[in-house]
Amino acid sequence: MMSQLLQATGLKVGVFASPALNDPREMIQVNRQFIDYRFFNQAFDQLAAGMGRLGMNWAEISEFEAWFLIAVLYFAQAKVDMAILECGLGGELDATNAIATAAYDVFVHIDYDHMALLGDSIEAIATTKAKIIRAHAQVINYPDQFPVVNAIIETIARERAAHYHSAKLQNVLLTKGNLDGSDVLAKFNGADLKLHLSLAGAFQVANLRTVLTFVASYNRQPIQGPITAEILQNTLKDLRFAGRMQLISQDPLLYGDGGHNPDAFASIVKALKPYEKDYQIIMVLGFLKDKDVLDNLDLLQDLKADYIATTPDNPQRALDADTLRELMQKTLPAANTITRWPTPPMPWCTPRS
């Protein structure tokens, strides 16, 4: 949301975000255009030369770190007005934490994820993630964090003389919500503003509250023009977010979602639950074996659905379909059916005849 709103004001906006879905170049974009091969090769050569001067070899950095460094080199070459850098693991341990300054530090929902690296408690995870905060930055915090997460982010912001803004104070009233998106009534510049958010799911309304809090802060000192009510209305109604409740087909009705931790899975179930009476829900599931498979499957116990287990196209990390099917049979006793791929092609959601 942020990148497209900023672009609508006339800014050149760079975005580094992962993972990619189809083309690795998705991770590096300027004004929603993938880095082209010529610029990628130039930045890659520049990175290789710099590593050579430091006596480093490719085994010393991860693939994510390499992509991040290429992104930074490309954004500098492209002379972007603003760069949005999405953390990978998040916080202190992340490659994106190598930057010296940041105008804004924006937090989305913090939950249990990457626990082997970030810690086994929500306090440890939040503390590690909050260490992205830079001195004097504007810190924007998601509205529905755990209370202890709020306290940690606010404390570290205060310690670093940053300016803390909670999206909990951003009033947004949901007037209508379905798989086509959400209609909301928001406060903007002291007046009511009707908005249609084309992204499905209640979690996207919470994300919108975070974005509106960023907009209020940004508009106090915009780089160019402010983000206006008209920009908000025109941009939010046409947003598309690949990989999160993404509409793939209308006939048959088919959605794709790349959520892979319990927090994301809970959001998926919440979005689908209202439709289980009127639709036959068919879920095609694939997992990487280093994810919280059982915790994710537990969240599906109350969802009436047919399930198809499949093996992701990741030979090193994929959980095979037969193993997943066995786990599903133990975890989802109330499931209508549980099969494995390959089976005859079936959509996630088809109207009940």
Tab-separated table of N, CA and C in Angstrom, residues 105-203:
chain	number	residue	atom	x	y	z
A	105	ASP	N	10.237	3.692	10.483
A	105	ASP	CA	10.312	2.274	10.825
A	105	ASP	C	8.885	1.803	11.056
A	106	VAL	N	8.393	0.943	10.170
A	106	VAL	CA	6.983	0.540	10.191
A	106	VAL	C	6.891	-0.929	10.598
A	107	PHE	N	6.110	-1.202	11.624
A	107	PHE	CA	5.952	-2.568	12.132
A	107	PHE	C	4.596	-3.134	11.741
A	108	VAL	N	4.619	-4.329	11.148
A	108	VAL	CA	3.385	-5.082	10.932
A	108	VAL	C	3.206	-6.015	12.128
A	109	HIS	N	2.271	-6.943	12.052
A	109	HIS	CA	1.987	-7.797	13.201
A	109	HIS	C	3.181	-8.692	13.525
A	110	ILE	N	3.582	-8.694	14.771
A	110	ILE	CA	4.693	-9.533	15.242
A	110	ILE	C	4.111	-10.730	15.971
A	111	ASP	N	4.497	-11.915	15.521
A	111	ASP	CA	4.005	-13.144	16.132
A	111	ASP	C	5.148	-14.152	16.131
A	112	TYR	N	4.840	-15.383	16.488
A	112	TYR	CA	5.860	-16.425	16.560
A	112	TYR	C	6.270	-16.837	15.153
A	113	ASP	N	7.535	-16.601	14.801
A	113	ASP	CA	8.056	-16.945	13.478
A	113	ASP	C	9.581	-16.939	13.548
A	114	HIS	N	10.212	-17.764	12.752
A	114	HIS	CA	11.682	-17.857	12.720
A	114	HIS	C	12.242	-18.016	14.137
A	115	MET	N	11.596	-18.851	14.936
A	115	MET	CA	11.942	-18.940	16.350
A	115	MET	C	13.342	-19.502	16.598
A	116	ALA	N	13.853	-20.295	15.680
A	116	ALA	CA	15.196	-20.836	15.846
A	116	ALA	C	16.254	-19.739	15.845
A	117	LEU	N	15.937	-18.623	15.199
A	117	LEU	CA	16.899	-17.527	15.096
A	117	LEU	C	16.530	-16.317	15.952
A	118	LEU	N	15.219	-16.070	16.093
A	118	LEU	CA	14.781	-14.852	16.773
A	118	LEU	C	14.502	-15.048	18.249
A	119	GLY	N	14.319	-16.283	18.688
A	119	GLY	CA	14.013	-16.548	20.092
A	119	GLY	C	12.722	-17.318	20.231
A	120	ASP	N	12.542	-17.963	21.394
A	120	ASP	CA	11.384	-18.831	21.581
A	120	ASP	C	10.277	-18.183	22.407
A	121	SER	N	10.358	-16.878	22.625
A	121	SER	CA	9.293	-16.158	23.323
A	121	SER	C	8.919	-14.926	22.517
A	122	ILE	N	7.692	-14.452	22.708
A	122	ILE	CA	7.265	-13.281	21.957
A	122	ILE	C	8.079	-12.064	22.378
A	123	GLU	N	8.532	-12.035	23.643
A	123	GLU	CA	9.362	-10.923	24.111
A	123	GLU	C	10.701	-10.899	23.376
A	124	ALA	N	11.327	-12.070	23.217
A	124	ALA	CA	12.617	-12.138	22.526
A	124	ALA	C	12.468	-11.767	21.057
A	125	ILE	N	11.411	-12.271	20.419
A	125	ILE	CA	11.186	-11.977	19.002
A	125	ILE	C	10.947	-10.480	18.807
A	126	ALA	N	10.099	-9.893	19.638
A	126	ALA	CA	9.788	-8.463	19.506
A	126	ALA	C	11.022	-7.606	19.761
A	127	THR	N	11.840	-7.987	20.731
A	127	THR	CA	13.049	-7.215	21.040
A	127	THR	C	14.006	-7.229	19.860
A	128	THR	N	14.178	-8.404	19.251
A	128	THR	CA	15.068	-8.511	18.089
A	128	THR	C	14.528	-7.684	16.932
A	129	LYS	N	13.220	-7.781	16.673
A	129	LYS	CA	12.640	-7.044	15.555
A	129	LYS	C	12.671	-5.527	15.797
A	130	ALA	N	12.472	-5.107	17.037
A	130	ALA	CA	12.421	-3.679	17.332
A	130	ALA	C	13.774	-2.997	17.167
A	131	LYS	N	14.822	-3.780	17.031
A	131	LYS	CA	16.151	-3.186	16.895
A	131	LYS	C	16.431	-2.672	15.479
A	132	ILE	N	15.394	-2.634	14.628
A	132	ILE	CA	15.527	-1.889	13.375
A	132	ILE	C	15.373	-0.388	13.620
A	133	ILE	N	14.851	-0.022	14.774
A	133	ILE	CA	14.516	1.389	15.024
A	133	ILE	C	15.781	2.242	14.989
A	134	ARG	N	15.728	3.309	14.209
A	134	ARG	CA	16.839	4.238	14.071
A	134	ARG	C	16.570	5.508	14.872
A	135	ALA	N	17.624	6.140	15.300
A	135	ALA	CA	17.507	7.372	16.071
A	135	ALA	C	16.715	8.415	15.286
A	136	HIS	N	15.750	9.026	15.973
A	136	HIS	CA	14.955	10.136	15.439
A	136	HIS	C	14.000	9.729	14.312
A	137	ALA	N	13.850	8.432	14.054
A	137	ALA	CA	12.918	7.977	13.012
A	137	ALA	C	11.478	8.106	13.502
A	138	GLN	N	10.548	8.085	12.556
A	138	GLN	CA	9.126	8.002	12.867
A	138	GLN	C	8.766	6.516	12.954
A	139	VAL	N	8.356	6.053	14.110
A	139	VAL	CA	8.061	4.636	14.336
A	139	VAL	C	6.548	4.440	14.272
A	140	ILE	N	6.109	3.629	13.318
A	140	ILE	CA	4.680	3.367	13.104
A	140	ILE	C	4.405	1.930	13.549
A	141	ASN	N	3.511	1.755	14.507
A	141	ASN	CA	3.266	0.426	15.071
A	141	ASN	C	1.868	-0.074	14.733
A	142	TYR	N	1.793	-1.329	14.312
A	142	TYR	CA	0.550	-2.047	13.974
A	142	TYR	C	-0.457	-1.946	15.130
A	143	PRO	N	-1.759	-1.879	14.851
A	143	PRO	CA	-2.744	-1.613	15.912
A	143	PRO	C	-3.022	-2.775	16.857
A	144	ASP	N	-2.837	-4.010	16.395
A	144	ASP	CA	-3.281	-5.162	17.186
A	144	ASP	C	-2.128	-6.049	17.633
A	145	GLN	N	-1.052	-5.445	18.088
A	145	GLN	CA	0.071	-6.210	18.621
A	145	GLN	C	-0.292	-6.784	20.002
A	146	PHE	N	0.468	-7.805	20.423
A	146	PHE	CA	0.386	-8.220	21.815
A	146	PHE	C	0.816	-7.032	22.687
A	147	PRO	N	0.197	-6.849	23.862
A	147	PRO	CA	0.578	-5.725	24.723
A	147	PRO	C	2.066	-5.649	25.015
A	148	VAL	N	2.700	-6.799	25.244
A	148	VAL	CA	4.131	-6.786	25.547
A	148	VAL	C	4.943	-6.316	24.341
A	149	VAL	N	4.460	-6.591	23.130
A	149	VAL	CA	5.151	-6.133	21.916
A	149	VAL	C	5.065	-4.611	21.823
A	150	ASN	N	3.873	-4.070	22.095
A	150	ASN	CA	3.729	-2.616	22.100
A	150	ASN	C	4.718	-1.973	23.063
A	151	ALA	N	4.822	-2.539	24.266
A	151	ALA	CA	5.686	-1.967	25.295
A	151	ALA	C	7.148	-1.994	24.861
A	152	ILE	N	7.567	-3.087	24.219
A	152	ILE	CA	8.962	-3.220	23.791
A	152	ILE	C	9.289	-2.220	22.682
A	153	ILE	N	8.410	-2.122	21.692
A	153	ILE	CA	8.655	-1.192	20.581
A	153	ILE	C	8.678	0.245	21.087
A	154	GLU	N	7.727	0.584	21.940
A	154	GLU	CA	7.674	1.954	22.459
A	154	GLU	C	8.896	2.269	23.312
A	155	THR	N	9.362	1.309	24.101
A	155	THR	CA	10.536	1.533	24.953
A	155	THR	C	11.785	1.763	24.116
A	156	ILE	N	12.011	0.917	23.119
A	156	ILE	CA	13.212	1.062	22.289
A	156	ILE	C	13.136	2.350	21.467
A	157	ALA	N	11.935	2.707	21.015
A	157	ALA	CA	11.774	3.980	20.293
A	157	ALA	C	12.172	5.146	21.195
A	158	ARG	N	11.718	5.105	22.437
A	158	ARG	CA	12.046	6.189	23.367
A	158	ARG	C	13.551	6.233	23.644
A	159	GLU	N	14.168	5.071	23.827
A	159	GLU	CA	15.606	5.009	24.096
A	159	GLU	C	16.424	5.596	22.951
A	160	ARG	N	15.891	5.508	21.733
A	160	ARG	CA	16.628	5.966	20.555
A	160	ARG	C	16.117	7.320	20.044
A	161	ALA	N	15.374	7.999	20.899
A	161	ALA	CA	14.861	9.339	20.567
A	161	ALA	C	14.059	9.334	19.268
A	162	ALA	N	13.371	8.224	19.016
A	162	ALA	CA	12.494	8.127	17.856
A	162	ALA	C	11.082	8.564	18.255
A	163	HIS	N	10.261	8.832	17.268
A	163	HIS	CA	8.904	9.344	17.505
A	163	HIS	C	7.904	8.206	17.282
A	164	TYR	N	7.219	7.807	18.339
A	164	TYR	CA	6.361	6.624	18.319
A	164	TYR	C	4.924	6.986	17.958
A	165	HIS	N	4.338	6.241	17.007
A	165	HIS	CA	2.947	6.446	16.595
A	165	HIS	C	2.235	5.090	16.605
A	166	SER	N	1.176	4.975	17.357
A	166	SER	CA	0.410	3.727	17.398
A	166	SER	C	-0.786	3.802	16.474
A	167	ALA	N	-0.917	2.798	15.590
A	167	ALA	CA	-2.076	2.755	14.686
A	167	ALA	C	-3.354	2.407	15.426
A	168	LYS	N	-3.228	2.031	16.705
A	168	LYS	CA	-4.420	1.772	17.513
A	168	LYS	C	-5.294	3.026	17.625
A	169	LEU	N	-4.654	4.190	17.478
A	169	LEU	CA	-5.380	5.456	17.578
A	169	LEU	C	-6.057	5.840	16.269
A	170	GLN	N	-5.800	5.074	15.204
A	170	GLN	CA	-6.373	5.370	13.885
A	170	GLN	C	-7.739	4.694	13.774
A	171	ASN	N	-8.795	5.477	13.764
A	171	ASN	CA	-10.152	4.928	13.723
A	171	ASN	C	-10.536	4.533	12.301
A	172	VAL	N	-10.861	3.259	12.115
A	172	VAL	CA	-11.346	2.756	10.832
A	172	VAL	C	-12.533	1.843	11.120
A	173	LEU	N	-13.685	2.170	10.572
A	173	LEU	CA	-14.898	1.385	10.781
A	173	LEU	C	-15.169	0.535	9.549
A	174	LEU	N	-15.232	-0.776	9.735
A	174	LEU	CA	-15.554	-1.694	8.638
A	174	LEU	C	-17.055	-1.682	8.415
A	175	THR	N	-17.500	-1.278	7.227
A	175	THR	CA	-18.929	-1.237	6.910
A	175	THR	C	-19.364	-2.431	6.062
A	176	LYS	N	-18.427	-3.031	5.321
A	176	LYS	CA	-18.740	-4.208	4.507
A	176	LYS	C	-17.430	-4.924	4.185
A	177	GLY	N	-17.443	-6.241	4.324
A	177	GLY	CA	-16.242	-7.006	4.009
A	177	GLY	C	-16.576	-8.336	3.383
A	178	ASN	N	-15.908	-8.684	2.296
A	178	ASN	CA	-16.056	-9.986	1.662
A	178	ASN	C	-14.781	-10.297	0.890
A	179	LEU	N	-14.815	-11.320	0.054
A	179	LEU	CA	-13.614	-11.713	-0.683
A	179	LEU	C	-13.237	-10.724	-1.781
A	180	ASP	N	-14.120	-9.744	-2.041
A	180	ASP	CA	-13.789	-8.689	-3.002
A	180	ASP	C	-13.079	-7.509	-2.341
A	181	GLY	N	-12.958	-7.547	-1.016
A	181	GLY	CA	-12.295	-6.464	-0.307
A	181	GLY	C	-13.165	-5.931	0.809
A	182	SER	N	-12.860	-4.708	1.248
A	182	SER	CA	-13.553	-4.127	2.394
A	182	SER	C	-13.933	-2.676	2.107
A	183	ASP	N	-15.143	-2.312	2.531
A	183	ASP	CA	-15.544	-0.914	2.556
A	183	ASP	C	-15.364	-0.417	3.983
A	184	VAL	N	-14.692	0.718	4.138
A	184	VAL	CA	-14.423	1.237	5.474
A	184	VAL	C	-14.720	2.731	5.516
A	185	LEU	N	-14.939	3.205	6.733
A	185	LEU	CA	-15.077	4.634	6.994
A	185	LEU	C	-13.916	5.028	7.886
A	186	ALA	N	-13.062	5.902	7.386
A	186	ALA	CA	-11.854	6.293	8.101
A	186	ALA	C	-11.882	7.783	8.418
A	187	LYS	N	-11.095	8.164	9.395
A	187	LYS	CA	-10.881	9.570	9.685
A	187	LYS	C	-9.639	10.034	8.947
A	188	PHE	N	-9.784	11.137	8.194
A	188	PHE	CA	-8.649	11.672	7.450
A	188	PHE	C	-8.729	13.192	7.482
A	189	ASN	N	-7.697	13.805	8.000
A	189	ASN	CA	-7.666	15.274	8.153
A	189	ASN	C	-8.896	15.791	8.899
A	190	GLY	N	-9.314	15.017	9.900
A	190	GLY	CA	-10.411	15.439	10.751
A	190	GLY	C	-11.800	15.195	10.206
A	191	ALA	N	-11.906	14.613	9.018
A	191	ALA	CA	-13.223	14.371	8.409
A	191	ALA	C	-13.395	12.894	8.087
A	192	ASP	N	-14.640	12.451	7.941
A	192	ASP	CA	-14.911	11.068	7.545
A	192	ASP	C	-14.547	10.877	6.076
A	193	LEU	N	-13.964	9.732	5.782
A	193	LEU	CA	-13.569	9.416	4.405
A	193	LEU	C	-13.952	7.978	4.100
A	194	LYS	N	-14.782	7.787	3.070
A	194	LYS	CA	-15.164	6.444	2.643
A	194	LYS	C	-14.087	5.876	1.723
A	195	LEU	N	-13.664	4.650	2.024
A	195	LEU	CA	-12.624	4.001	1.235
A	195	LEU	C	-13.052	2.583	0.897
A	196	HIS	N	-12.679	2.124	-0.287
A	196	HIS	CA	-12.803	0.709	-0.628
A	196	HIS	C	-11.399	0.143	-0.761
A	197	LEU	N	-11.102	-0.864	0.057
A	197	LEU	CA	-9.816	-1.554	0.015
A	197	LEU	C	-10.009	-2.849	-0.744
A	198	SER	N	-9.318	-2.991	-1.863
A	198	SER	CA	-9.556	-4.147	-2.735
A	198	SER	C	-8.893	-5.427	-2.231
A	199	LEU	N	-8.155	-5.360	-1.142
A	199	LEU	CA	-7.497	-6.536	-0.580
A	199	LEU	C	-8.433	-7.216	0.417
A	200	ALA	N	-8.596	-8.530	0.287
A	200	ALA	CA	-9.538	-9.271	1.127
A	200	ALA	C	-8.925	-9.616	2.472
A	201	GLY	N	-9.793	-9.712	3.478
A	201	GLY	CA	-9.359	-10.173	4.789
A	201	GLY	C	-9.333	-9.067	5.827
A	202	ALA	N	-9.770	-9.416	7.052
A	202	ALA	CA	-9.778	-8.438	8.142
A	202	ALA	C	-8.371	-7.966	8.470
A	203	PHE	N	-7.373	-8.830	8.268
A	203	PHE	CA	-5.992	-8.438	8.566
A	203	PHE	C	-5.540	-7.295	7.670
